[in-house]
mmCIF file of C-alpha atoms in Angstrom:
data_model
loop_
_atom_site.group_PDB
_atom_site.id
_atom_site.type_symbol
_atom_site.label_atom_id
_atom_site.label_comp_id
_atom_site.label_asym_id
_atom_site.label_seq_id
_atom_site.Cartn_x
_atom_site.Cartn_y
_atom_site.Cartn_z
ATOM 1 C CA UNK A 10 -13.277 -5.990 -7.101
ATOM 2 C CA UNK A 11 -13.714 -6.082 -3.419
ATOM 3 C CA UNK A 12 -11.156 -4.119 -1.602
ATOM 4 C CA UNK A 13 -11.575 -2.032 -4.747
ATOM 5 C CA UNK A 14 -12.625 1.490 -4.379
ATOM 6 C CA UNK A 15 -12.617 1.885 -8.055
ATOM 7 C CA UNK A 16 -13.141 1.561 -11.745
ATOM 8 C CA UNK A 17 -16.136 0.917 -13.936
ATOM 9 C CA UNK A 18 -18.524 -0.726 -11.509
ATOM 10 C CA UNK A 19 -18.032 2.181 -9.176
ATOM 11 C CA UNK A 20 -19.314 4.821 -11.636
ATOM 12 C CA UNK A 21 -22.821 6.186 -11.033
ATOM 13 C CA UNK A 22 -25.146 4.571 -13.388
ATOM 14 C CA UNK A 23 -26.576 6.416 -16.355
ATOM 15 C CA UNK A 24 -29.939 7.877 -15.551
ATOM 16 C CA UNK A 25 -31.602 11.263 -15.717
ATOM 17 C CA UNK A 26 -29.910 14.600 -16.159
ATOM 18 C CA UNK A 27 -28.909 14.676 -12.486
ATOM 19 C CA UNK A 28 -27.135 11.356 -12.785
ATOM 20 C CA UNK A 29 -25.321 12.449 -15.901
ATOM 21 C CA UNK A 30 -24.188 15.769 -14.227
ATOM 22 C CA UNK A 31 -22.876 13.680 -11.333
ATOM 23 C CA UNK A 32 -20.894 11.357 -13.555
ATOM 24 C CA UNK A 33 -19.377 14.309 -15.413
ATOM 25 C CA UNK A 34 -18.447 16.097 -12.185
ATOM 26 C CA UNK A 35 -16.847 13.004 -10.626
ATOM 27 C CA UNK A 36 -14.970 12.169 -13.792
ATOM 28 C CA UNK A 37 -13.647 15.761 -13.697
ATOM 29 C CA UNK A 38 -12.663 15.288 -10.068
ATOM 30 C CA UNK A 39 -10.718 12.256 -10.897
ATOM 31 C CA UNK A 40 -9.008 13.903 -13.984
ATOM 32 C CA UNK A 41 -8.025 16.897 -11.932
ATOM 33 C CA UNK A 42 -6.676 14.696 -9.108
ATOM 34 C CA UNK A 43 -4.723 12.490 -11.613
ATOM 35 C CA UNK A 44 -3.307 15.393 -13.676
ATOM 36 C CA UNK A 45 -2.825 18.215 -11.095
ATOM 37 C CA UNK A 46 -3.009 16.457 -7.753
ATOM 38 C CA UNK A 47 -4.908 17.180 -4.533
ATOM 39 C CA UNK A 48 -3.255 20.677 -3.977
ATOM 40 C CA UNK A 49 -4.671 22.061 -7.141
ATOM 41 C CA UNK A 50 -8.130 20.692 -6.656
ATOM 42 C CA UNK A 51 -10.827 23.418 -6.573
ATOM 43 C CA UNK A 52 -14.538 23.469 -7.200
ATOM 44 C CA UNK A 53 -14.050 25.942 -9.955
ATOM 45 C CA UNK A 54 -11.561 23.738 -11.804
ATOM 46 C CA UNK A 55 -13.873 20.793 -11.567
ATOM 47 C CA UNK A 56 -16.942 22.807 -12.733
ATOM 48 C CA UNK A 57 -15.018 24.202 -15.719
ATOM 49 C CA UNK A 58 -13.561 20.760 -16.661
ATOM 50 C CA UNK A 59 -17.005 19.121 -16.323
ATOM 51 C CA UNK A 60 -18.653 21.828 -18.376
ATOM 52 C CA UNK A 61 -21.200 22.337 -15.449
ATOM 53 C CA UNK A 62 -22.284 25.701 -14.013
ATOM 54 C CA UNK A 63 -20.248 26.639 -10.915
ATOM 55 C CA UNK A 64 -23.421 27.397 -9.090
ATOM 56 C CA UNK A 65 -24.636 23.908 -9.582
ATOM 57 C CA UNK A 66 -21.469 22.334 -8.284
ATOM 58 C CA UNK A 67 -21.422 24.658 -5.308
ATOM 59 C CA UNK A 68 -25.099 23.983 -4.506
ATOM 60 C CA UNK A 69 -24.902 20.196 -4.773
ATOM 61 C CA UNK A 70 -21.282 19.508 -3.508
ATOM 62 C CA UNK A 71 -20.466 22.692 -1.556
ATOM 63 C CA UNK A 72 -16.664 22.295 -1.487
ATOM 64 C CA UNK A 73 -13.741 20.096 -2.278
ATOM 65 C CA UNK A 74 -14.546 17.955 0.763
ATOM 66 C CA UNK A 75 -18.081 17.356 -0.611
ATOM 67 C CA UNK A 76 -16.714 16.448 -3.999
ATOM 68 C CA UNK A 77 -14.240 13.859 -2.470
ATOM 69 C CA UNK A 78 -16.896 12.402 -0.214
ATOM 70 C CA UNK A 79 -19.136 11.853 -3.205
ATOM 71 C CA UNK A 80 -16.197 10.234 -5.139
ATOM 72 C CA UNK A 81 -15.893 7.755 -2.273
ATOM 73 C CA UNK A 82 -19.581 7.197 -2.198
ATOM 74 C CA UNK A 83 -19.795 6.521 -5.877
ATOM 75 C CA UNK A 84 -16.872 4.114 -5.520
ATOM 76 C CA UNK A 85 -18.609 2.174 -2.787
ATOM 77 C CA UNK A 86 -21.029 0.527 -5.395
ATOM 78 C CA UNK A 87 -23.071 -1.514 -2.897
ATOM 79 C CA UNK A 88 -24.544 -3.617 -5.804
ATOM 80 C CA UNK A 89 -21.131 -5.066 -6.764
ATOM 81 C CA UNK A 90 -20.706 -8.753 -6.210
ATOM 82 C CA UNK A 91 -17.748 -11.062 -6.808
ATOM 83 C CA UNK A 92 -17.791 -13.402 -9.774
ATOM 84 C CA UNK A 93 -19.164 -16.975 -9.017
ATOM 85 C CA UNK A 94 -17.173 -19.323 -11.102
ATOM 86 C CA UNK A 95 -17.879 -22.494 -9.122
ATOM 87 C CA UNK A 96 -14.258 -22.784 -7.637
ATOM 88 C CA UNK A 97 -12.372 -21.063 -4.875
ATOM 89 C CA UNK A 98 -9.169 -20.576 -6.992
ATOM 90 C CA UNK A 99 -11.073 -19.131 -9.882
ATOM 91 C CA UNK A 100 -13.155 -16.912 -7.847
ATOM 92 C CA UNK A 101 -10.094 -15.511 -6.050
ATOM 93 C CA UNK A 102 -8.176 -15.218 -9.305
ATOM 94 C CA UNK A 103 -11.102 -13.216 -10.947
ATOM 95 C CA UNK A 104 -11.123 -11.021 -7.950
ATOM 96 C CA UNK A 105 -7.432 -10.415 -8.175
ATOM 97 C CA UNK A 106 -7.644 -9.563 -11.920
ATOM 98 C CA UNK A 107 -10.409 -7.107 -11.212
ATOM 99 C CA UNK A 108 -8.271 -5.313 -8.618
ATOM 100 C CA UNK A 109 -5.190 -5.328 -10.784
ATOM 101 C CA UNK A 110 -7.244 -3.857 -13.694
ATOM 102 C CA UNK A 111 -8.649 -1.146 -11.414
ATOM 103 C CA UNK A 112 -5.111 -0.273 -10.150
ATOM 104 C CA UNK A 113 -3.626 -0.083 -13.576
ATOM 105 C CA UNK A 114 -6.485 1.798 -15.255
ATOM 106 C CA UNK A 115 -5.603 5.282 -16.515
ATOM 107 C CA UNK A 116 -6.723 7.132 -14.637
ATOM 108 C CA UNK A 117 -7.261 4.851 -11.669
ATOM 109 C CA UNK A 118 -9.935 5.858 -9.112
ATOM 110 C CA UNK A 119 -8.408 3.337 -6.783
ATOM 111 C CA UNK A 120 -4.937 4.793 -6.757
ATOM 112 C CA UNK A 121 -6.375 8.272 -6.630
ATOM 113 C CA UNK A 122 -8.307 7.378 -3.489
ATOM 114 C CA UNK A 123 -5.289 5.617 -1.911
ATOM 115 C CA UNK A 124 -3.114 8.718 -2.592
ATOM 116 C CA UNK A 125 -5.799 10.911 -1.015
ATOM 117 C CA UNK A 126 -5.883 8.759 2.067
ATOM 118 C CA UNK A 127 -2.315 9.816 2.786
ATOM 119 C CA UNK A 128 -3.356 13.562 2.536
ATOM 120 C CA UNK A 129 -6.612 13.767 4.434
ATOM 121 C CA UNK A 130 -7.893 12.097 7.578
ATOM 122 C CA UNK A 131 -11.410 12.272 6.163
ATOM 123 C CA UNK A 132 -10.239 10.401 3.043
ATOM 124 C CA UNK A 133 -8.405 7.760 5.147
ATOM 125 C CA UNK A 134 -11.524 7.163 7.169
ATOM 126 C CA UNK A 135 -13.653 6.862 4.003
ATOM 127 C CA UNK A 136 -11.342 4.533 2.352
ATOM 128 C CA UNK A 137 -11.077 2.360 5.451
ATOM 129 C CA UNK A 138 -14.899 2.075 5.348
ATOM 130 C CA UNK A 139 -14.965 1.358 1.659
ATOM 131 C CA UNK A 140 -12.451 -1.489 2.150
ATOM 132 C CA UNK A 141 -14.309 -2.891 5.022
ATOM 133 C CA UNK A 142 -17.445 -3.078 2.917
ATOM 134 C CA UNK A 143 -15.700 -4.624 -0.046
ATOM 135 C CA UNK A 144 -14.023 -7.356 1.845
ATOM 136 C CA UNK A 145 -17.422 -8.046 3.550
ATOM 137 C CA UNK A 146 -18.974 -8.334 -0.038
ATOM 138 C CA UNK A 147 -16.335 -10.841 -0.839
ATOM 139 C CA UNK A 148 -16.713 -13.203 2.075
ATOM 140 C CA UNK A 149 -19.337 -15.030 -0.001
ATOM 141 C CA UNK A 150 -16.437 -16.457 -2.002
ATOM 142 C CA UNK A 151 -15.283 -18.303 1.138
ATOM 143 C CA UNK A 152 -18.735 -19.147 2.299
ATOM 144 C CA UNK A 153 -19.387 -20.903 -1.110
ATOM 145 C CA UNK A 154 -16.092 -22.907 -0.808
ATOM 146 C CA UNK A 155 -17.155 -23.922 2.733
ATOM 147 C CA UNK A 156 -20.616 -25.027 1.524
ATOM 148 C CA UNK A 157 -18.975 -27.005 -1.254
ATOM 149 C CA UNK A 158 -16.910 -28.832 1.298
ATOM 150 C CA UNK A 159 -13.610 -27.402 -0.067
ATOM 151 C CA UNK A 160 -12.646 -25.552 3.040
ATOM 152 C CA UNK A 161 -12.977 -26.091 6.811
ATOM 153 C CA UNK A 162 -16.024 -24.308 8.260
ATOM 154 C CA UNK A 163 -13.873 -22.305 10.741
ATOM 155 C CA UNK A 164 -11.852 -20.614 7.916
ATOM 156 C CA UNK A 165 -11.304 -16.926 8.553
ATOM 157 C CA UNK A 166 -12.723 -15.525 5.383
ATOM 158 C CA UNK A 167 -11.145 -12.095 5.794
ATOM 159 C CA UNK A 168 -7.553 -13.559 6.417
ATOM 160 C CA UNK A 169 -7.958 -15.729 3.269
ATOM 161 C CA UNK A 170 -9.184 -12.879 1.152
ATOM 162 C CA UNK A 171 -6.285 -10.517 2.328
ATOM 163 C CA UNK A 172 -3.697 -13.183 1.617
ATOM 164 C CA UNK A 173 -5.209 -13.579 -1.899
ATOM 165 C CA UNK A 174 -5.350 -9.907 -2.713
ATOM 166 C CA UNK A 175 -2.578 -8.178 -0.829
ATOM 167 C CA UNK A 176 0.292 -9.097 -3.198
ATOM 168 C CA UNK A 177 -1.696 -7.426 -6.115
ATOM 169 C CA UNK A 178 -1.924 -4.219 -4.099
ATOM 170 C CA UNK A 179 1.606 -4.403 -2.887
ATOM 171 C CA UNK A 180 3.089 -4.844 -6.316
ATOM 172 C CA UNK A 181 0.892 -2.314 -8.110
ATOM 173 C CA UNK A 182 0.487 0.402 -5.375
ATOM 174 C CA UNK A 183 3.538 0.155 -3.134
ATOM 175 C CA UNK A 184 6.322 -1.475 -5.123
ATOM 176 C CA UNK A 185 5.022 0.203 -8.297
ATOM 177 C CA UNK A 186 6.093 -2.787 -10.482
ATOM 178 C CA UNK A 187 4.681 -3.092 -13.930
ATOM 179 C CA UNK A 188 1.564 -5.304 -13.849
ATOM 180 C CA UNK A 189 2.461 -9.048 -13.890
ATOM 181 C CA UNK A 190 -0.361 -10.963 -15.768
ATOM 182 C CA UNK A 191 0.362 -14.120 -13.795
ATOM 183 C CA UNK A 192 0.162 -12.395 -10.370
ATOM 184 C CA UNK A 193 -3.622 -12.682 -9.627
ATOM 185 C CA UNK A 194 -3.653 -16.389 -10.394
ATOM 186 C CA UNK A 195 -0.495 -17.076 -8.408
ATOM 187 C CA UNK A 196 -1.738 -15.021 -5.395
ATOM 188 C CA UNK A 197 -5.108 -16.915 -5.577
ATOM 189 C CA UNK A 198 -3.342 -20.349 -5.847
ATOM 190 C CA UNK A 199 -1.095 -19.561 -2.877
ATOM 191 C CA UNK A 200 -3.998 -18.404 -0.662
ATOM 192 C CA UNK A 201 -6.277 -21.284 -1.735
ATOM 193 C CA UNK A 202 -3.442 -23.791 -1.045
ATOM 194 C CA UNK A 203 -2.773 -22.319 2.426
ATOM 195 C CA UNK A 204 -6.463 -22.246 3.214
ATOM 196 C CA UNK A 205 -6.829 -25.943 2.304
ATOM 197 C CA UNK A 206 -3.916 -26.737 4.683
ATOM 198 C CA UNK A 207 -5.869 -24.997 7.443
ATOM 199 C CA UNK A 208 -3.536 -21.955 7.693
ATOM 200 C CA UNK A 209 -6.520 -19.627 8.073
ATOM 201 C CA UNK A 210 -8.518 -21.724 10.617
ATOM 202 C CA UNK A 211 -9.686 -19.587 13.407
ATOM 203 C CA UNK B 27 13.019 -5.758 7.403
ATOM 204 C CA UNK B 28 13.478 -6.166 3.624
ATOM 205 C CA UNK B 29 11.038 -4.184 1.795
ATOM 206 C CA UNK B 30 11.466 -1.986 4.737
ATOM 207 C CA UNK B 31 12.597 1.587 4.219
ATOM 208 C CA UNK B 32 12.726 2.170 7.871
ATOM 209 C CA UNK B 33 13.252 1.976 11.542
ATOM 210 C CA UNK B 34 16.203 1.518 13.764
ATOM 211 C CA UNK B 35 18.573 -0.250 11.549
ATOM 212 C CA UNK B 36 18.108 2.418 8.983
ATOM 213 C CA UNK B 37 19.469 5.192 11.202
ATOM 214 C CA UNK B 38 22.961 6.421 10.466
ATOM 215 C CA UNK B 39 25.410 4.902 12.961
ATOM 216 C CA UNK B 40 26.821 6.899 15.772
ATOM 217 C CA UNK B 41 30.169 8.260 14.883
ATOM 218 C CA UNK B 42 31.904 11.568 14.809
ATOM 219 C CA UNK B 43 30.283 14.934 15.032
ATOM 220 C CA UNK B 44 29.283 14.826 11.351
ATOM 221 C CA UNK B 45 27.417 11.622 11.930
ATOM 222 C CA UNK B 46 25.738 13.042 15.019
ATOM 223 C CA UNK B 47 24.554 16.131 13.076
ATOM 224 C CA UNK B 48 23.221 13.872 10.244
ATOM 225 C CA UNK B 49 21.185 11.824 12.764
ATOM 226 C CA UNK B 50 19.745 14.918 14.327
ATOM 227 C CA UNK B 51 18.838 16.551 10.975
ATOM 228 C CA UNK B 52 17.228 13.344 9.720
ATOM 229 C CA UNK B 53 15.372 12.794 12.902
ATOM 230 C CA UNK B 54 14.073 16.348 12.570
ATOM 231 C CA UNK B 55 13.042 15.744 8.996
ATOM 232 C CA UNK B 56 11.007 12.737 10.114
ATOM 233 C CA UNK B 57 9.466 14.570 13.037
ATOM 234 C CA UNK B 58 8.475 17.495 10.772
ATOM 235 C CA UNK B 59 7.034 15.095 8.162
ATOM 236 C CA UNK B 60 4.980 13.208 10.745
ATOM 237 C CA UNK B 61 3.718 16.168 12.687
ATOM 238 C CA UNK B 62 3.246 18.780 9.934
ATOM 239 C CA UNK B 63 3.407 16.864 6.602
ATOM 240 C CA UNK B 64 5.304 17.338 3.475
ATOM 241 C CA UNK B 65 3.742 20.771 2.610
ATOM 242 C CA UNK B 66 5.184 22.378 5.722
ATOM 243 C CA UNK B 67 8.647 20.893 5.394
ATOM 244 C CA UNK B 68 11.273 23.577 5.005
ATOM 245 C CA UNK B 69 15.123 23.614 5.611
ATOM 246 C CA UNK B 70 14.604 26.342 8.124
ATOM 247 C CA UNK B 71 12.122 24.346 10.182
ATOM 248 C CA UNK B 72 14.363 21.248 10.093
ATOM 249 C CA UNK B 73 17.385 23.230 11.093
ATOM 250 C CA UNK B 74 15.511 24.801 14.082
ATOM 251 C CA UNK B 75 14.174 21.556 15.251
ATOM 252 C CA UNK B 76 17.490 19.824 15.026
ATOM 253 C CA UNK B 77 19.339 22.616 16.732
ATOM 254 C CA UNK B 78 21.722 22.828 13.935
ATOM 255 C CA UNK B 79 22.963 26.056 12.222
ATOM 256 C CA UNK B 80 20.737 26.899 9.110
ATOM 257 C CA UNK B 81 24.066 27.469 7.165
ATOM 258 C CA UNK B 82 25.162 23.951 8.023
ATOM 259 C CA UNK B 83 21.993 22.319 6.740
ATOM 260 C CA UNK B 84 21.863 24.496 3.593
ATOM 261 C CA UNK B 85 25.576 23.711 2.823
ATOM 262 C CA UNK B 86 25.248 19.985 3.313
ATOM 263 C CA UNK B 87 21.690 19.202 2.085
ATOM 264 C CA UNK B 88 20.914 22.318 -0.073
ATOM 265 C CA UNK B 89 17.109 22.006 -0.072
ATOM 266 C CA UNK B 90 14.119 19.916 0.837
ATOM 267 C CA UNK B 91 14.881 17.502 -1.970
ATOM 268 C CA UNK B 92 18.389 16.995 -0.588
ATOM 269 C CA UNK B 93 17.051 16.199 2.868
ATOM 270 C CA UNK B 94 14.491 13.696 1.519
ATOM 271 C CA UNK B 95 17.100 12.018 -0.673
ATOM 272 C CA UNK B 96 19.271 11.559 2.348
ATOM 273 C CA UNK B 97 16.452 10.266 4.407
ATOM 274 C CA UNK B 98 16.033 7.534 1.822
ATOM 275 C CA UNK B 99 19.750 6.925 1.640
ATOM 276 C CA UNK B 100 19.927 6.436 5.367
ATOM 277 C CA UNK B 101 16.973 4.065 5.292
ATOM 278 C CA UNK B 102 18.723 1.929 2.611
ATOM 279 C CA UNK B 103 21.047 0.423 5.211
ATOM 280 C CA UNK B 104 23.056 -1.896 3.009
ATOM 281 C CA UNK B 105 24.436 -3.787 6.075
ATOM 282 C CA UNK B 106 21.017 -5.062 7.065
ATOM 283 C CA UNK B 107 20.564 -8.855 6.745
ATOM 284 C CA UNK B 108 17.442 -11.019 7.660
ATOM 285 C CA UNK B 109 17.530 -13.213 10.667
ATOM 286 C CA UNK B 110 18.862 -16.694 10.125
ATOM 287 C CA UNK B 111 16.711 -18.923 12.381
ATOM 288 C CA UNK B 112 17.373 -22.245 10.645
ATOM 289 C CA UNK B 113 13.784 -22.525 9.274
ATOM 290 C CA UNK B 114 11.934 -21.027 6.451
ATOM 291 C CA UNK B 115 8.791 -20.247 8.415
ATOM 292 C CA UNK B 116 10.696 -18.705 11.318
ATOM 293 C CA UNK B 117 12.842 -16.549 8.954
ATOM 294 C CA UNK B 118 9.712 -15.301 7.203
ATOM 295 C CA UNK B 119 7.885 -14.699 10.437
ATOM 296 C CA UNK B 120 10.765 -12.670 11.808
ATOM 297 C CA UNK B 121 10.916 -10.610 8.734
ATOM 298 C CA UNK B 122 7.142 -9.952 8.897
ATOM 299 C CA UNK B 123 7.388 -8.929 12.515
ATOM 300 C CA UNK B 124 10.294 -6.595 11.723
ATOM 301 C CA UNK B 125 8.091 -4.963 8.998
ATOM 302 C CA UNK B 126 5.138 -4.758 11.191
ATOM 303 C CA UNK B 127 7.141 -3.024 13.917
ATOM 304 C CA UNK B 128 8.605 -0.606 11.542
ATOM 305 C CA UNK B 129 5.124 0.305 10.098
ATOM 306 C CA UNK B 130 3.647 0.798 13.477
ATOM 307 C CA UNK B 131 6.531 2.720 15.115
ATOM 308 C CA UNK B 132 5.745 6.245 16.179
ATOM 309 C CA UNK B 133 6.955 7.922 14.194
ATOM 310 C CA UNK B 134 7.366 5.424 11.383
ATOM 311 C CA UNK B 135 10.026 6.288 8.812
ATOM 312 C CA UNK B 136 8.578 3.607 6.545
ATOM 313 C CA UNK B 137 5.074 5.143 6.540
ATOM 314 C CA UNK B 138 6.549 8.615 6.007
ATOM 315 C CA UNK B 139 8.471 7.446 2.953
ATOM 316 C CA UNK B 140 5.403 5.663 1.557
ATOM 317 C CA UNK B 141 3.266 8.778 1.945
ATOM 318 C CA UNK B 142 6.016 10.844 0.284
ATOM 319 C CA UNK B 143 6.089 8.491 -2.599
ATOM 320 C CA UNK B 144 2.461 9.595 -3.451
ATOM 321 C CA UNK B 145 3.635 13.291 -3.518
ATOM 322 C CA UNK B 146 6.882 13.263 -5.380
ATOM 323 C CA UNK B 147 8.111 11.356 -8.356
ATOM 324 C CA UNK B 148 11.631 11.444 -6.889
ATOM 325 C CA UNK B 149 10.515 9.950 -3.733
ATOM 326 C CA UNK B 150 8.563 7.193 -5.641
ATOM 327 C CA UNK B 151 11.676 6.344 -7.569
ATOM 328 C CA UNK B 152 13.817 6.283 -4.453
ATOM 329 C CA UNK B 153 11.393 4.058 -2.587
ATOM 330 C CA UNK B 154 11.138 1.726 -5.577
ATOM 331 C CA UNK B 155 14.896 1.293 -5.568
ATOM 332 C CA UNK B 156 14.929 0.799 -1.731
ATOM 333 C CA UNK B 157 12.434 -1.914 -1.929
ATOM 334 C CA UNK B 158 14.085 -3.650 -4.795
ATOM 335 C CA UNK B 159 17.397 -3.626 -2.685
ATOM 336 C CA UNK B 160 15.580 -4.999 0.473
ATOM 337 C CA UNK B 161 13.891 -7.727 -1.423
ATOM 338 C CA UNK B 162 17.081 -8.720 -2.961
ATOM 339 C CA UNK B 163 18.786 -8.740 0.469
ATOM 340 C CA UNK B 164 16.060 -11.154 1.615
ATOM 341 C CA UNK B 165 16.427 -13.682 -1.162
ATOM 342 C CA UNK B 166 19.027 -15.400 1.026
ATOM 343 C CA UNK B 167 16.099 -16.734 3.169
ATOM 344 C CA UNK B 168 14.771 -18.635 0.140
ATOM 345 C CA UNK B 169 18.310 -19.739 -0.913
ATOM 346 C CA UNK B 170 18.958 -21.190 2.555
ATOM 347 C CA UNK B 171 15.593 -23.178 2.416
ATOM 348 C CA UNK B 172 16.566 -24.509 -1.089
ATOM 349 C CA UNK B 173 20.028 -25.480 0.236
ATOM 350 C CA UNK B 174 18.370 -27.335 3.190
ATOM 351 C CA UNK B 175 16.286 -29.241 0.647
ATOM 352 C CA UNK B 176 13.036 -27.617 2.069
ATOM 353 C CA UNK B 177 12.101 -26.024 -1.273
ATOM 354 C CA UNK B 178 12.476 -26.791 -4.953
ATOM 355 C CA UNK B 179 15.506 -25.071 -6.552
ATOM 356 C CA UNK B 180 13.353 -23.254 -9.048
ATOM 357 C CA UNK B 181 11.282 -21.453 -6.411
ATOM 358 C CA UNK B 182 10.869 -17.815 -7.321
ATOM 359 C CA UNK B 183 12.327 -16.089 -4.179
ATOM 360 C CA UNK B 184 10.805 -12.685 -4.941
ATOM 361 C CA UNK B 185 7.273 -13.998 -5.426
ATOM 362 C CA UNK B 186 7.560 -15.943 -2.163
ATOM 363 C CA UNK B 187 8.911 -12.991 -0.201
ATOM 364 C CA UNK B 188 6.086 -10.806 -1.658
ATOM 365 C CA UNK B 189 3.409 -13.363 -0.623
ATOM 366 C CA UNK B 190 4.824 -13.555 2.855
ATOM 367 C CA UNK B 191 5.082 -9.820 3.471
ATOM 368 C CA UNK B 192 2.389 -8.160 1.391
ATOM 369 C CA UNK B 193 -0.515 -8.900 3.915
ATOM 370 C CA UNK B 194 1.514 -7.037 6.589
ATOM 371 C CA UNK B 195 1.889 -3.940 4.433
ATOM 372 C CA UNK B 196 -1.718 -4.222 3.275
ATOM 373 C CA UNK B 197 -3.239 -4.307 6.661
ATOM 374 C CA UNK B 198 -0.950 -1.733 8.253
ATOM 375 C CA UNK B 199 -0.566 0.838 5.469
ATOM 376 C CA UNK B 200 -3.520 0.575 3.124
ATOM 377 C CA UNK B 201 -6.379 -1.006 5.216
ATOM 378 C CA UNK B 202 -5.071 0.906 8.240
ATOM 379 C CA UNK B 203 -6.150 -1.950 10.571
ATOM 380 C CA UNK B 204 -4.754 -2.064 14.178
ATOM 381 C CA UNK B 205 -1.603 -4.321 14.194
ATOM 382 C CA UNK B 206 -2.633 -7.991 14.396
ATOM 383 C CA UNK B 207 0.132 -9.768 16.485
ATOM 384 C CA UNK B 208 -0.707 -13.171 14.825
ATOM 385 C CA UNK B 209 -0.458 -11.692 11.229
ATOM 386 C CA UNK B 210 3.288 -11.991 10.562
ATOM 387 C CA UNK B 211 3.288 -15.742 11.557
ATOM 388 C CA UNK B 212 0.071 -16.447 9.629
ATOM 389 C CA UNK B 213 1.432 -14.752 6.343
ATOM 390 C CA UNK B 214 4.758 -16.570 6.792
ATOM 391 C CA UNK B 215 2.990 -19.924 7.269
ATOM 392 C CA UNK B 216 0.705 -19.417 4.253
ATOM 393 C CA UNK B 217 3.568 -18.421 1.960
ATOM 394 C CA UNK B 218 5.779 -21.311 3.210
ATOM 395 C CA UNK B 219 2.910 -23.738 2.689
ATOM 396 C CA UNK B 220 2.235 -22.542 -0.848
ATOM 397 C CA UNK B 221 5.943 -22.597 -1.620
ATOM 398 C CA UNK B 222 6.292 -26.241 -0.569
ATOM 399 C CA UNK B 223 3.254 -27.073 -2.771
ATOM 400 C CA UNK B 224 5.287 -25.492 -5.727
ATOM 401 C CA UNK B 225 3.016 -22.468 -6.193
ATOM 402 C CA UNK B 226 6.101 -20.238 -6.636
ATOM 403 C CA UNK B 227 7.995 -22.593 -8.977
ATOM 404 C CA UNK B 228 9.245 -20.663 -12.103
#
């Protein structure tokens, strides 16, 4: 998921003891945020929940700001790439489903980061960067469609990707509607249809 | 603005002394929320800022919850109707511009209500209701296009309206991009184009 600050692909990969500690600590941050909210977030509560020595958490993350910054860093997941299905519609639909899944996960890292962005200017900046990176990672979907001759070469990739994904965010995050399983496909189809008609030409 | 919990049309109309007091108090609530945030919001701060007797504010609104509920009630503005320009594209573009203006106003009631909805379950419920009402008020745009023979009669009005407006919310509220003056027209054109191709047929 592009625009997606979240979910499984965002978790630090299993590795040594340090990596496992990080996973446990960041899972604890997310659980605390989801259950008790930003106001109640403390290093001590995170350490207790993670079952990690307080001294370790203070040494490595220093404070709540350090924990949140690392939650965003873990979510950035620079290795993530969008699915390559061979068609624009199916690539966009797969992306939309991944976003919808990440927004409706319990707990959802994505929704926690969005909520945080309304509380803290640092979090808002980190989320803006994360989204810029994810949309950039997704531009390949449009480049492939252009290479196949399915779209005009001057198609604005970002505008097309936003059209295809915005309805999923809007319904899940702002309108808070129950997830509509047909939505990712419909939004993908609408955006692809408009792109083919040249609506996103620069 | 449909989905729009905000801006000028949402203000209580001028009227007697009671109406003027309400306007001053709700303006003060918005200013306090925008400048100091939800955590700092108190009835006393609102009364002081509005220049209204504390006793009046406590009697009429009781507490912070009462003030916020009235802010949502004022934003509901049941008399609002979308512009009727004679064409689907122009109606949708006018709607998108109204939303964009309300989200980029300083201060923005719409953004304040959205931020609140991540803090309080009551606010989230009130905003969900407000949005449901606004999208319902906008369905007439689609009904007019169907009556003109521009769209199939089985077009899902809500899905079309969400496609046309979601990119504006996404860029302004979640991605926090500077307002793109071409966005409302582009989103309107993309949604209209997809609707004419039957993408939003039920």
